[in-house]
């Protein structure tokens, strides 16, 4: 298998065996889909991969907790995002970007995709293209109920990476259900 399971991830090919890949990051409750993959590898299977379209990620069970108008709101949210960039391939395996604590935090849940990757803040490895989130509550009789759905019209790497740990909000929302 060209893309074996590693460190809590699983791999599945869809449709075209060499160009469309899905990686499951079970530890972080995330699914990555890579479409139109073209790899440039050395004899050890190390190198890079690019895609013909955006890379998509769907992630679930991200915890949130914040206080608004004197009331503490808690639950989880699901996040769907697309991003672009050159992927690192090691030993024939696409390396997933991973997740970090937002807003430069050093503790708490890893709540944002690491868009910096092997780059720097001024030249990140990945660039976010779209973001949407669905919030679910964790309290009382309605635990697990969807309470909000947000889509972001203008999201940048710096705004997304500034998402505070335990916050379900980034940037400027364009829809609110």
Short mmCIF file of C-alpha atoms in Angstrom, two decimals:
data_model
loop_
_atom_site.label_atom_id
_atom_site.label_comp_id
_atom_site.label_asym_id
_atom_site.label_seq_id
_atom_site.Cartn_x
_atom_site.Cartn_y
_atom_site.Cartn_z
CA UNK A 1 0.00 0.00 0.00
CA UNK A 2 1.53 3.29 -1.11
CA UNK A 3 -0.20 5.20 1.71
CA UNK A 4 -0.13 2.93 4.80
CA UNK A 5 -1.71 3.78 8.16
CA UNK A 6 0.60 5.72 10.48
CA UNK A 7 0.23 7.31 13.90
CA UNK A 8 -3.55 6.97 14.16
CA UNK A 9 -4.26 7.69 10.50
CA UNK A 10 -5.86 5.47 7.87
CA UNK A 11 -5.82 5.81 4.10
CA UNK A 12 -8.44 5.10 1.44
CA UNK A 13 -8.26 5.62 -2.32
CA UNK A 14 -11.35 6.85 -4.15
CA UNK A 15 -12.12 6.47 -7.87
CA UNK A 16 -8.79 7.10 -9.62
CA UNK A 17 -6.20 4.97 -7.83
CA UNK A 18 -3.25 7.36 -8.11
CA UNK A 19 -4.85 10.80 -7.99
CA UNK A 20 -7.62 10.95 -5.37
CA UNK A 21 -6.75 10.10 -1.78
CA UNK A 22 -8.52 10.27 1.57
CA UNK A 23 -6.62 10.13 4.87
CA UNK A 24 -8.42 9.57 8.17
CA UNK A 25 -6.82 11.17 11.22
CA UNK A 26 -8.68 9.21 13.90
CA UNK A 27 -6.86 10.82 16.82
CA UNK A 28 -8.04 14.32 15.80
CA UNK A 29 -11.43 13.20 14.39
CA UNK A 30 -10.44 14.57 10.97
CA UNK A 31 -10.72 13.46 7.35
CA UNK A 32 -8.44 14.92 4.65
CA UNK A 33 -9.23 14.56 0.93
CA UNK A 34 -6.59 15.20 -1.73
CA UNK A 35 -7.79 15.45 -5.35
CA UNK A 36 -5.58 15.31 -8.41
CA UNK A 37 -2.40 14.41 -6.53
CA UNK A 38 0.91 14.66 -8.41
CA UNK A 39 4.01 13.57 -6.51
CA UNK A 40 7.69 14.35 -7.03
CA UNK A 41 9.65 11.76 -5.07
CA UNK A 42 13.21 10.54 -4.74
CA UNK A 43 14.18 6.86 -4.67
CA UNK A 44 13.30 6.67 -0.94
CA UNK A 45 9.75 7.97 -1.50
CA UNK A 46 10.57 11.39 -0.03
CA UNK A 47 9.52 14.62 -1.71
CA UNK A 48 6.41 16.67 -2.31
CA UNK A 49 2.88 16.36 -3.60
CA UNK A 50 0.58 18.96 -5.14
CA UNK A 51 -3.14 18.77 -5.88
CA UNK A 52 -5.21 20.09 -8.77
CA UNK A 53 -7.79 21.57 -6.42
CA UNK A 54 -8.08 22.54 -2.79
CA UNK A 55 -7.39 20.03 -0.04
CA UNK A 56 -10.54 19.48 2.03
CA UNK A 57 -10.68 18.70 5.72
CA UNK A 58 -13.69 17.81 7.83
CA UNK A 59 -13.18 17.64 11.60
CA UNK A 60 -15.61 16.83 14.40
CA UNK A 61 -15.81 16.97 18.20
CA UNK A 62 -13.74 20.13 18.75
CA UNK A 63 -14.63 21.39 22.26
CA UNK A 64 -15.69 24.97 22.99
CA UNK A 65 -16.53 26.88 26.16
CA UNK A 66 -17.07 30.61 26.48
CA UNK A 67 -19.11 33.11 28.48
CA UNK A 68 -21.57 35.53 26.87
CA UNK A 69 -23.88 37.85 28.81
CA UNK A 70 -22.97 36.09 32.06
CA UNK A 71 -23.87 32.63 30.73
CA UNK A 72 -21.28 29.94 30.06
CA UNK A 73 -21.89 28.09 26.81
CA UNK A 74 -20.21 24.73 26.20
CA UNK A 75 -20.28 22.07 23.54
CA UNK A 76 -18.46 20.84 20.49
CA UNK A 77 -18.24 22.03 16.92
CA UNK A 78 -17.56 20.50 13.54
CA UNK A 79 -15.37 22.30 11.05
CA UNK A 80 -15.05 22.04 7.27
CA UNK A 81 -12.26 23.87 5.56
CA UNK A 82 -10.37 23.94 2.30
CA UNK A 83 -6.76 24.93 1.89
CA UNK A 84 -3.96 24.78 -0.66
CA UNK A 85 -0.22 24.21 -0.54
CA UNK A 86 2.55 21.77 -1.30
CA UNK A 87 2.40 18.62 0.80
CA UNK A 88 5.41 16.85 2.26
CA UNK A 89 5.80 13.16 1.41
CA UNK A 90 8.01 10.96 3.60
CA UNK A 91 8.61 7.32 2.79
CA UNK A 92 5.83 7.46 0.20
CA UNK A 93 3.29 8.76 2.74
CA UNK A 94 1.63 12.20 2.51
CA UNK A 95 2.29 13.94 5.83
CA UNK A 96 -0.82 15.54 7.32
CA UNK A 97 -0.48 19.14 8.55
CA UNK A 98 -1.61 18.36 12.11
CA UNK A 99 -3.42 20.55 14.60
CA UNK A 100 -2.16 23.15 17.09
CA UNK A 101 -3.56 25.44 19.78
CA UNK A 102 -4.82 28.65 18.22
CA UNK A 103 -3.82 32.19 19.14
CA UNK A 104 -0.31 31.09 20.14
CA UNK A 105 -1.58 29.21 23.19
CA UNK A 106 0.71 26.69 24.84
CA UNK A 107 -2.00 24.69 26.58
CA UNK A 108 -5.51 23.50 25.86
CA UNK A 109 -7.01 21.54 23.02
CA UNK A 110 -5.42 21.67 19.58
CA UNK A 111 -8.22 23.58 17.84
CA UNK A 112 -6.80 24.80 14.52
CA UNK A 113 -5.11 23.21 11.51
CA UNK A 114 -1.38 23.96 11.43
CA UNK A 115 -1.26 26.08 8.27
CA UNK A 116 2.36 27.14 8.93
CA UNK A 117 3.60 23.56 8.52
CA UNK A 118 7.22 23.56 7.31
CA UNK A 119 7.02 27.24 6.41
CA UNK A 120 6.99 30.41 8.49
CA UNK A 121 4.31 32.90 9.51
CA UNK A 122 5.36 35.13 6.60
CA UNK A 123 5.58 32.20 4.15
CA UNK A 124 3.29 29.40 5.39
CA UNK A 125 3.22 25.96 3.80
CA UNK A 126 -0.59 26.11 3.44
CA UNK A 127 -3.21 28.81 2.73
CA UNK A 128 -6.79 28.57 3.99
CA UNK A 129 -9.47 29.11 1.33
CA UNK A 130 -12.80 28.49 3.09
CA UNK A 131 -14.18 27.72 6.53
CA UNK A 132 -17.56 26.71 7.93
CA UNK A 133 -18.55 25.47 11.38
CA UNK A 134 -21.56 23.87 13.07
CA UNK A 135 -21.90 24.27 16.85
CA UNK A 136 -23.61 21.74 19.13
CA UNK A 137 -24.50 22.31 22.78
CA UNK A 138 -23.44 20.09 25.68
CA UNK A 139 -26.01 20.91 28.34
CA UNK A 140 -29.34 19.74 29.67
CA UNK A 141 -32.01 17.88 27.78
CA UNK A 142 -30.85 19.22 24.44
CA UNK A 143 -27.21 18.08 24.65
CA UNK A 144 -25.86 17.40 21.17
CA UNK A 145 -28.40 19.69 19.50
CA UNK A 146 -27.15 21.96 16.71
CA UNK A 147 -27.34 25.54 17.95
CA UNK A 148 -25.54 27.49 15.24
CA UNK A 149 -24.10 27.20 11.74
CA UNK A 150 -21.50 29.67 10.46
CA UNK A 151 -19.77 30.22 7.11
CA UNK A 152 -16.88 32.65 6.76
CA UNK A 153 -16.71 34.98 3.73
CA UNK A 154 -13.21 36.26 4.24
CA UNK A 155 -10.86 34.09 6.21
CA UNK A 156 -7.09 34.44 6.22
CA UNK A 157 -4.38 32.31 7.79
CA UNK A 158 -3.71 34.92 10.47
CA UNK A 159 -7.39 35.25 11.42
CA UNK A 160 -7.91 31.46 11.48
CA UNK A 161 -4.73 30.79 13.48
CA UNK A 162 -5.77 33.51 15.97
CA UNK A 163 -8.82 31.45 17.00
CA UNK A 164 -8.55 31.23 20.78
CA UNK A 165 -8.47 27.81 22.41
CA UNK A 166 -12.06 26.89 23.43
CA UNK A 167 -13.58 29.43 21.02
CA UNK A 168 -15.74 28.31 18.10
CA UNK A 169 -15.33 31.66 16.30
CA UNK A 170 -12.82 33.05 13.74
CA UNK A 171 -12.98 36.05 11.44
CA UNK A 172 -16.23 37.51 10.12
CA UNK A 173 -19.23 35.25 9.64
CA UNK A 174 -21.44 35.64 6.56
CA UNK A 175 -24.25 33.33 7.58
CA UNK A 176 -25.82 32.64 10.92
CA UNK A 177 -28.60 30.06 11.27
#
